[in-house]
Amino acid sequence: MIPVARPFIGTEEEHAVVEALRSGWITQGPRVAEFEKAFSTYIGCAHAVAVSSCTTALHLALIASGIGAGDEVICPSLSFIATANSITYAGATPVFCDIDLATYNLDPSEIVKLITPRTKAILVVHQIGLAAEMNAILAISREYGLTVIEDAACAIGSEYEGSLIGKPLGTLACFSFHPRKILTTGEGGMITTNDPSLADKLRKLRQHAMSLSDVARHNAKQVATETYDEVGYNFRMTDMQAAMGIVQLNRLQDFLQRRRSLALRYDEALDSFPWLETPRVPRNCRHNYQSYMIRLIDSSSIKRDLIMQEMLEKNISTRRAIMAIHREAPYRSARWENTLSRTNLATDTALILPLFHQMTDADQDYVIETLYSIAR
Ligand SMILES: Cc1ncc(COP(=O)(O)O)c(C=O)c1O
């Protein structure tokens, strides 16, 4: 069976996790600090704050930005449901914006139409690792005084205008280390920012809003007592996760190189198929190919599902395209179904092909040949 994705975990990760287990510090300790330092150095941002997932990263980013009850946050519906859920957790309302079908990212000209006096922020998703049109989005945010938070769950190693995603372009960017992502810690997330006061706020809020971190208390030469000035959260990352993250970060260039070369092989093989579209990457972007998604030109989802079934019968696992959040029960409404036509088309007609670090050229040739035979 060729899976759609598979994490790459070697013996170095195993050793690093065992070392952390034996060290005595197993959560929010020295390895978390080391992972944060390595991550911010790699990205080129001032601060990186580790948390338990990208979902908690987004939740915290919104709260730290002062977004709450009565506020509206514009985001795509074509995303994983956690994007909208994080807005709901903060007490705000997600307002779904349609996408550009060429990139599957927010269409800036649609954003402007959704701005109301209650709009406080734009939660931009760099979808499956392709950067959104940030110059236009940032221009809108400046004009209307909106905060920009980046959902960079899938965007580690992706570039926009020659810079890595996460520097960040907005005020905060949030990454995921779920096993489906290029770099994994099992579960985990990271928030990057250049704003020192936001970073302090995030560090406090992720551990119950304690005035003193566990490490500071441990190292104190005099008895120290912490205070809790607001309601915080337990969004800590463990040292076992961080230890794994440090090793994975060292492998990242290899991961990215292999994914880009596999994506190029798919492009070359599939570009001639008149019935599908391969990913289009704008000149100012560099894709990390977190996922390789193709879209059928035919506008019926039946055809896509038949192809997926035939592939499965030939032992190839695929996935339906990115979900449309507005079609799920908590967010369903006629307003969205009637205004998000490109989102609906994308979610109905796209599919994700297998792509992972260990995938061999022979595996990939088999996927391509199977698609050819289905087309015939
Ligand atoms: C765009 C997007 N945002 C948020 C998340 C949530 O990430 P996590 O599973 O780390 O909470 C995901 C996960 O797939 C995602 O794709």
Short mmCIF file of N, CA and C in Angstrom, two decimals, residues 7-141:
data_model
loop_
_atom_site.label_atom_id
_atom_site.label_comp_id
_atom_site.label_asym_id
_atom_site.label_seq_id
_atom_site.Cartn_x
_atom_site.Cartn_y
_atom_site.Cartn_z
N PRO A 7 5.34 9.90 8.25
CA PRO A 7 6.43 10.67 8.87
C PRO A 7 7.76 9.93 8.74
N PHE A 8 8.85 10.67 8.72
CA PHE A 8 10.18 10.04 8.70
C PHE A 8 10.78 10.20 10.10
N ILE A 9 10.94 9.10 10.78
CA ILE A 9 11.49 9.13 12.15
C ILE A 9 12.62 8.12 12.23
N GLY A 10 13.83 8.60 12.54
CA GLY A 10 15.00 7.72 12.57
C GLY A 10 15.46 7.40 13.99
N THR A 11 16.60 6.72 14.07
CA THR A 11 17.11 6.33 15.40
C THR A 11 17.56 7.56 16.20
N GLU A 12 17.97 8.63 15.50
CA GLU A 12 18.38 9.85 16.24
C GLU A 12 17.21 10.40 17.05
N GLU A 13 16.03 10.37 16.48
CA GLU A 13 14.84 10.84 17.20
C GLU A 13 14.60 9.95 18.42
N GLU A 14 14.74 8.62 18.22
CA GLU A 14 14.52 7.68 19.34
C GLU A 14 15.49 8.00 20.48
N HIS A 15 16.78 8.19 20.14
CA HIS A 15 17.78 8.47 21.18
C HIS A 15 17.47 9.79 21.88
N ALA A 16 17.11 10.79 21.11
CA ALA A 16 16.86 12.11 21.68
C ALA A 16 15.69 12.07 22.67
N VAL A 17 14.64 11.32 22.32
CA VAL A 17 13.47 11.22 23.20
C VAL A 17 13.84 10.48 24.48
N VAL A 18 14.60 9.41 24.36
CA VAL A 18 15.00 8.64 25.55
C VAL A 18 15.89 9.50 26.45
N GLU A 19 16.81 10.25 25.85
CA GLU A 19 17.67 11.14 26.64
C GLU A 19 16.84 12.15 27.43
N ALA A 20 15.82 12.71 26.77
CA ALA A 20 14.95 13.68 27.46
C ALA A 20 14.23 13.00 28.62
N LEU A 21 13.74 11.78 28.38
CA LEU A 21 13.02 11.03 29.42
C LEU A 21 13.91 10.82 30.64
N ARG A 22 15.19 10.54 30.37
CA ARG A 22 16.10 10.23 31.48
C ARG A 22 16.66 11.46 32.17
N SER A 23 16.42 12.63 31.58
CA SER A 23 17.09 13.85 32.07
C SER A 23 16.46 14.41 33.35
N GLY A 24 15.23 14.06 33.61
CA GLY A 24 14.55 14.63 34.78
C GLY A 24 13.66 15.82 34.44
N TRP A 25 13.92 16.48 33.30
CA TRP A 25 13.07 17.60 32.85
C TRP A 25 12.24 17.05 31.69
N ILE A 26 10.96 16.81 31.90
CA ILE A 26 10.22 16.21 30.80
C ILE A 26 9.15 17.12 30.19
N THR A 27 8.95 18.29 30.79
CA THR A 27 8.06 19.23 30.10
C THR A 27 8.52 20.68 30.28
N GLN A 28 8.35 21.48 29.23
CA GLN A 28 8.65 22.93 29.25
C GLN A 28 10.02 23.21 29.89
N GLY A 29 11.00 22.41 29.53
CA GLY A 29 12.33 22.53 30.13
C GLY A 29 13.39 22.97 29.14
N PRO A 30 14.63 22.54 29.35
CA PRO A 30 15.75 23.01 28.52
C PRO A 30 15.64 22.63 27.04
N ARG A 31 15.05 21.47 26.76
CA ARG A 31 14.95 21.07 25.35
C ARG A 31 13.92 21.91 24.60
N VAL A 32 12.88 22.31 25.32
CA VAL A 32 11.89 23.20 24.69
C VAL A 32 12.57 24.53 24.35
N ALA A 33 13.36 25.04 25.32
CA ALA A 33 14.08 26.31 25.08
C ALA A 33 15.05 26.17 23.90
N GLU A 34 15.73 25.02 23.83
CA GLU A 34 16.69 24.79 22.74
C GLU A 34 15.98 24.68 21.38
N PHE A 35 14.85 24.01 21.37
CA PHE A 35 14.08 23.88 20.13
C PHE A 35 13.59 25.26 19.67
N GLU A 36 13.13 26.07 20.61
CA GLU A 36 12.66 27.42 20.27
C GLU A 36 13.80 28.25 19.65
N LYS A 37 14.98 28.13 20.25
CA LYS A 37 16.14 28.91 19.79
C LYS A 37 16.51 28.45 18.36
N ALA A 38 16.57 27.12 18.19
CA ALA A 38 16.95 26.57 16.87
C ALA A 38 15.91 26.98 15.82
N PHE A 39 14.64 26.98 16.21
CA PHE A 39 13.56 27.31 15.27
C PHE A 39 13.63 28.78 14.86
N SER A 40 13.83 29.67 15.86
CA SER A 40 13.87 31.09 15.51
C SER A 40 15.11 31.40 14.67
N THR A 41 16.21 30.70 14.94
CA THR A 41 17.42 30.91 14.14
C THR A 41 17.16 30.47 12.70
N TYR A 42 16.54 29.30 12.56
CA TYR A 42 16.26 28.80 11.20
C TYR A 42 15.34 29.76 10.43
N ILE A 43 14.26 30.19 11.10
CA ILE A 43 13.28 31.05 10.40
C ILE A 43 13.85 32.46 10.19
N GLY A 44 14.65 32.93 11.16
CA GLY A 44 15.17 34.30 11.06
C GLY A 44 14.22 35.29 11.72
N CYS A 45 13.48 34.82 12.74
CA CYS A 45 12.59 35.72 13.49
C CYS A 45 13.18 35.95 14.87
N ALA A 46 12.63 36.93 15.59
CA ALA A 46 13.20 37.25 16.91
C ALA A 46 12.79 36.24 17.98
N HIS A 47 11.55 35.76 17.94
CA HIS A 47 11.05 34.89 19.02
C HIS A 47 10.27 33.71 18.45
N ALA A 48 10.46 32.55 19.08
CA ALA A 48 9.64 31.38 18.76
C ALA A 48 9.15 30.81 20.09
N VAL A 49 7.85 30.58 20.18
CA VAL A 49 7.24 30.10 21.42
C VAL A 49 6.58 28.75 21.15
N ALA A 50 7.09 27.70 21.81
CA ALA A 50 6.57 26.35 21.56
C ALA A 50 5.29 26.10 22.34
N VAL A 51 4.35 25.42 21.72
CA VAL A 51 3.09 25.06 22.37
C VAL A 51 2.70 23.64 21.98
N SER A 52 1.52 23.21 22.43
CA SER A 52 1.15 21.81 22.30
C SER A 52 0.62 21.42 20.91
N SER A 53 0.20 22.37 20.10
CA SER A 53 -0.29 22.08 18.74
C SER A 53 -0.44 23.40 17.99
N CYS A 54 -0.75 23.30 16.71
CA CYS A 54 -1.01 24.53 15.97
C CYS A 54 -2.37 25.11 16.36
N THR A 55 -3.29 24.22 16.74
CA THR A 55 -4.61 24.70 17.16
C THR A 55 -4.48 25.58 18.39
N THR A 56 -3.68 25.12 19.38
CA THR A 56 -3.50 25.94 20.58
C THR A 56 -2.66 27.18 20.25
N ALA A 57 -1.75 27.05 19.29
CA ALA A 57 -0.96 28.21 18.85
C ALA A 57 -1.89 29.30 18.30
N LEU A 58 -2.82 28.90 17.45
CA LEU A 58 -3.75 29.86 16.84
C LEU A 58 -4.64 30.49 17.91
N HIS A 59 -5.14 29.65 18.80
CA HIS A 59 -6.00 30.12 19.89
C HIS A 59 -5.27 31.20 20.71
N LEU A 60 -4.03 30.88 21.10
CA LEU A 60 -3.24 31.79 21.90
C LEU A 60 -2.89 33.07 21.12
N ALA A 61 -2.57 32.91 19.84
CA ALA A 61 -2.21 34.06 19.01
C ALA A 61 -3.38 35.05 18.95
N LEU A 62 -4.59 34.52 18.81
CA LEU A 62 -5.77 35.39 18.74
C LEU A 62 -6.00 36.09 20.07
N ILE A 63 -5.90 35.34 21.17
CA ILE A 63 -6.12 35.94 22.50
C ILE A 63 -5.05 37.00 22.79
N ALA A 64 -3.80 36.66 22.50
CA ALA A 64 -2.71 37.60 22.77
C ALA A 64 -2.85 38.86 21.92
N SER A 65 -3.55 38.74 20.77
CA SER A 65 -3.77 39.91 19.91
C SER A 65 -5.00 40.70 20.34
N GLY A 66 -5.62 40.27 21.44
CA GLY A 66 -6.77 41.01 21.97
C GLY A 66 -8.08 40.74 21.25
N ILE A 67 -8.16 39.61 20.55
CA ILE A 67 -9.39 39.30 19.82
C ILE A 67 -10.32 38.48 20.70
N GLY A 68 -11.58 38.88 20.75
CA GLY A 68 -12.52 38.19 21.65
C GLY A 68 -13.96 38.38 21.22
N ALA A 69 -14.86 38.28 22.19
CA ALA A 69 -16.30 38.30 21.93
C ALA A 69 -16.70 39.54 21.14
N GLY A 70 -17.54 39.33 20.14
CA GLY A 70 -18.05 40.44 19.33
C GLY A 70 -17.19 40.77 18.13
N ASP A 71 -15.98 40.21 18.09
CA ASP A 71 -15.08 40.51 16.97
C ASP A 71 -15.30 39.51 15.81
N GLU A 72 -14.99 39.98 14.62
CA GLU A 72 -15.03 39.10 13.44
C GLU A 72 -13.61 38.92 12.91
N VAL A 73 -13.32 37.70 12.49
CA VAL A 73 -12.01 37.40 11.93
C VAL A 73 -12.22 36.76 10.55
N ILE A 74 -11.62 37.35 9.54
CA ILE A 74 -11.77 36.83 8.18
C ILE A 74 -10.76 35.71 7.97
N CYS A 75 -11.24 34.58 7.43
CA CYS A 75 -10.35 33.44 7.17
C CYS A 75 -10.92 32.64 6.00
N PRO A 76 -10.14 31.75 5.42
CA PRO A 76 -10.72 30.91 4.36
C PRO A 76 -11.57 29.80 4.95
N SER A 77 -12.56 29.35 4.21
CA SER A 77 -13.30 28.15 4.60
C SER A 77 -12.54 26.92 4.11
N LEU A 78 -11.80 27.10 3.01
CA LEU A 78 -11.02 25.99 2.47
C LEU A 78 -9.76 25.83 3.34
N SER A 79 -9.93 25.12 4.44
CA SER A 79 -8.82 24.92 5.38
C SER A 79 -9.23 23.81 6.33
N PHE A 80 -8.29 23.37 7.16
CA PHE A 80 -8.66 22.42 8.20
C PHE A 80 -9.52 23.15 9.22
N ILE A 81 -10.46 22.43 9.81
CA ILE A 81 -11.47 23.07 10.70
C ILE A 81 -10.84 23.81 11.89
N ALA A 82 -9.61 23.42 12.27
CA ALA A 82 -8.94 24.08 13.40
C ALA A 82 -8.78 25.57 13.17
N THR A 83 -8.65 25.99 11.91
CA THR A 83 -8.50 27.43 11.60
C THR A 83 -9.71 28.19 12.17
N ALA A 84 -10.91 27.72 11.84
CA ALA A 84 -12.12 28.42 12.31
C ALA A 84 -12.37 28.15 13.79
N ASN A 85 -12.09 26.92 14.24
CA ASN A 85 -12.32 26.60 15.65
C ASN A 85 -11.51 27.53 16.56
N SER A 86 -10.29 27.86 16.18
CA SER A 86 -9.46 28.70 17.05
C SER A 86 -10.13 30.08 17.23
N ILE A 87 -10.78 30.56 16.19
CA ILE A 87 -11.48 31.85 16.27
C ILE A 87 -12.68 31.72 17.22
N THR A 88 -13.38 30.60 17.08
CA THR A 88 -14.53 30.34 17.95
C THR A 88 -14.09 30.22 19.41
N TYR A 89 -12.97 29.51 19.66
CA TYR A 89 -12.47 29.39 21.05
C TYR A 89 -12.23 30.77 21.66
N ALA A 90 -11.73 31.69 20.84
CA ALA A 90 -11.41 33.04 21.35
C ALA A 90 -12.69 33.86 21.60
N GLY A 91 -13.84 33.32 21.20
CA GLY A 91 -15.11 34.02 21.41
C GLY A 91 -15.51 34.88 20.23
N ALA A 92 -14.68 34.88 19.18
CA ALA A 92 -14.96 35.71 17.99
C ALA A 92 -15.70 34.88 16.94
N THR A 93 -16.04 35.51 15.82
CA THR A 93 -16.80 34.85 14.76
C THR A 93 -15.96 34.74 13.49
N PRO A 94 -15.81 33.52 12.96
CA PRO A 94 -15.10 33.41 11.68
C PRO A 94 -15.98 33.88 10.52
N VAL A 95 -15.41 34.67 9.64
CA VAL A 95 -16.12 35.14 8.44
C VAL A 95 -15.36 34.56 7.26
N PHE A 96 -16.05 33.70 6.50
CA PHE A 96 -15.35 32.93 5.47
C PHE A 96 -15.21 33.68 4.16
N CYS A 97 -14.00 33.65 3.64
CA CYS A 97 -13.69 34.37 2.41
C CYS A 97 -13.33 33.36 1.32
N ASP A 98 -13.73 33.65 0.10
CA ASP A 98 -13.46 32.71 -1.00
C ASP A 98 -11.99 32.77 -1.41
N ILE A 99 -11.62 31.78 -2.19
CA ILE A 99 -10.21 31.62 -2.57
C ILE A 99 -9.96 31.94 -4.03
N ASP A 100 -8.70 32.03 -4.36
CA ASP A 100 -8.26 32.11 -5.75
C ASP A 100 -8.03 30.66 -6.18
N LEU A 101 -8.73 30.22 -7.23
CA LEU A 101 -8.65 28.80 -7.62
C LEU A 101 -7.26 28.40 -8.11
N ALA A 102 -6.47 29.39 -8.51
CA ALA A 102 -5.14 29.06 -9.02
C ALA A 102 -4.20 28.63 -7.90
N THR A 103 -4.41 29.18 -6.69
CA THR A 103 -3.47 28.91 -5.59
C THR A 103 -4.14 28.26 -4.38
N TYR A 104 -5.47 28.25 -4.35
CA TYR A 104 -6.27 27.75 -3.21
C TYR A 104 -6.10 28.64 -1.97
N ASN A 105 -5.56 29.81 -2.15
CA ASN A 105 -5.38 30.74 -1.02
C ASN A 105 -6.39 31.88 -1.10
N LEU A 106 -6.53 32.62 0.01
CA LEU A 106 -7.47 33.74 0.09
C LEU A 106 -7.35 34.66 -1.12
N ASP A 107 -8.50 35.07 -1.67
CA ASP A 107 -8.51 36.03 -2.76
C ASP A 107 -8.62 37.43 -2.13
N PRO A 108 -7.55 38.23 -2.19
CA PRO A 108 -7.57 39.55 -1.52
C PRO A 108 -8.75 40.42 -1.93
N SER A 109 -9.19 40.33 -3.20
CA SER A 109 -10.29 41.20 -3.62
C SER A 109 -11.61 40.80 -2.93
N GLU A 110 -11.71 39.56 -2.47
CA GLU A 110 -12.91 39.12 -1.74
C GLU A 110 -12.85 39.56 -0.27
N ILE A 111 -11.62 39.69 0.26
CA ILE A 111 -11.48 40.06 1.68
C ILE A 111 -12.16 41.41 1.93
N VAL A 112 -11.86 42.37 1.06
CA VAL A 112 -12.36 43.75 1.24
C VAL A 112 -13.89 43.77 1.36
N LYS A 113 -14.56 42.90 0.60
CA LYS A 113 -16.04 42.89 0.60
C LYS A 113 -16.61 42.42 1.94
N LEU A 114 -15.79 41.74 2.74
CA LEU A 114 -16.29 41.16 4.00
C LEU A 114 -15.99 42.01 5.23
N ILE A 115 -15.26 43.10 5.04
CA ILE A 115 -14.86 43.92 6.20
C ILE A 115 -16.06 44.72 6.73
N THR A 116 -16.28 44.63 8.05
CA THR A 116 -17.34 45.39 8.72
C THR A 116 -16.69 46.14 9.90
N PRO A 117 -17.46 46.98 10.60
CA PRO A 117 -16.86 47.65 11.77
C PRO A 117 -16.38 46.66 12.84
N ARG A 118 -16.88 45.42 12.79
CA ARG A 118 -16.49 44.43 13.82
C ARG A 118 -15.24 43.64 13.42
N THR A 119 -14.81 43.79 12.18
CA THR A 119 -13.65 43.01 11.73
C THR A 119 -12.40 43.46 12.47
N LYS A 120 -11.70 42.50 13.10
CA LYS A 120 -10.49 42.85 13.86
C LYS A 120 -9.22 42.24 13.24
N ALA A 121 -9.40 41.12 12.53
CA ALA A 121 -8.18 40.43 12.07
C ALA A 121 -8.45 39.61 10.82
N ILE A 122 -7.34 39.29 10.15
CA ILE A 122 -7.39 38.34 9.03
C ILE A 122 -6.51 37.17 9.46
N LEU A 123 -7.09 35.98 9.45
CA LEU A 123 -6.31 34.77 9.74
C LEU A 123 -5.99 34.14 8.39
N VAL A 124 -4.77 34.36 7.96
CA VAL A 124 -4.35 33.94 6.61
C VAL A 124 -3.78 32.52 6.69
N VAL A 125 -4.24 31.64 5.83
CA VAL A 125 -3.68 30.29 5.77
C VAL A 125 -2.75 30.20 4.56
N HIS A 126 -1.57 29.66 4.77
CA HIS A 126 -0.67 29.37 3.63
C HIS A 126 -0.97 27.92 3.25
N GLN A 127 -1.91 27.77 2.34
CA GLN A 127 -2.56 26.48 2.17
C GLN A 127 -1.66 25.40 1.59
N ILE A 128 -1.66 24.27 2.29
CA ILE A 128 -0.80 23.10 2.02
C ILE A 128 0.64 23.51 1.67
N GLY A 129 1.06 24.64 2.23
CA GLY A 129 2.46 25.04 2.11
C GLY A 129 2.73 26.11 1.06
N LEU A 130 1.71 26.57 0.37
CA LEU A 130 1.92 27.65 -0.61
C LEU A 130 1.53 28.99 0.03
N ALA A 131 2.47 29.94 0.03
CA ALA A 131 2.22 31.22 0.69
C ALA A 131 1.05 31.96 0.03
N ALA A 132 0.25 32.60 0.86
CA ALA A 132 -0.87 33.42 0.36
C ALA A 132 -0.30 34.72 -0.23
N GLU A 133 -1.17 35.49 -0.88
CA GLU A 133 -0.73 36.74 -1.53
C GLU A 133 -0.55 37.82 -0.47
N MET A 134 0.55 37.76 0.24
CA MET A 134 0.71 38.58 1.44
C MET A 134 0.82 40.07 1.17
N ASN A 135 1.44 40.48 0.08
CA ASN A 135 1.56 41.93 -0.16
C ASN A 135 0.19 42.58 -0.22
N ALA A 136 -0.73 41.98 -0.96
CA ALA A 136 -2.08 42.55 -1.08
C ALA A 136 -2.81 42.46 0.25
N ILE A 137 -2.65 41.36 0.96
CA ILE A 137 -3.35 41.18 2.25
C ILE A 137 -2.82 42.18 3.28
N LEU A 138 -1.52 42.38 3.30
CA LEU A 138 -0.94 43.34 4.26
C LEU A 138 -1.37 44.77 3.93
N ALA A 139 -1.50 45.06 2.64
CA ALA A 139 -1.96 46.42 2.25
C ALA A 139 -3.38 46.64 2.76
N ILE A 140 -4.23 45.63 2.64
CA ILE A 140 -5.61 45.74 3.16
C ILE A 140 -5.59 45.93 4.68
N SER A 141 -4.75 45.14 5.34
CA SER A 141 -4.71 45.21 6.82
C SER A 141 -4.28 46.61 7.27
#
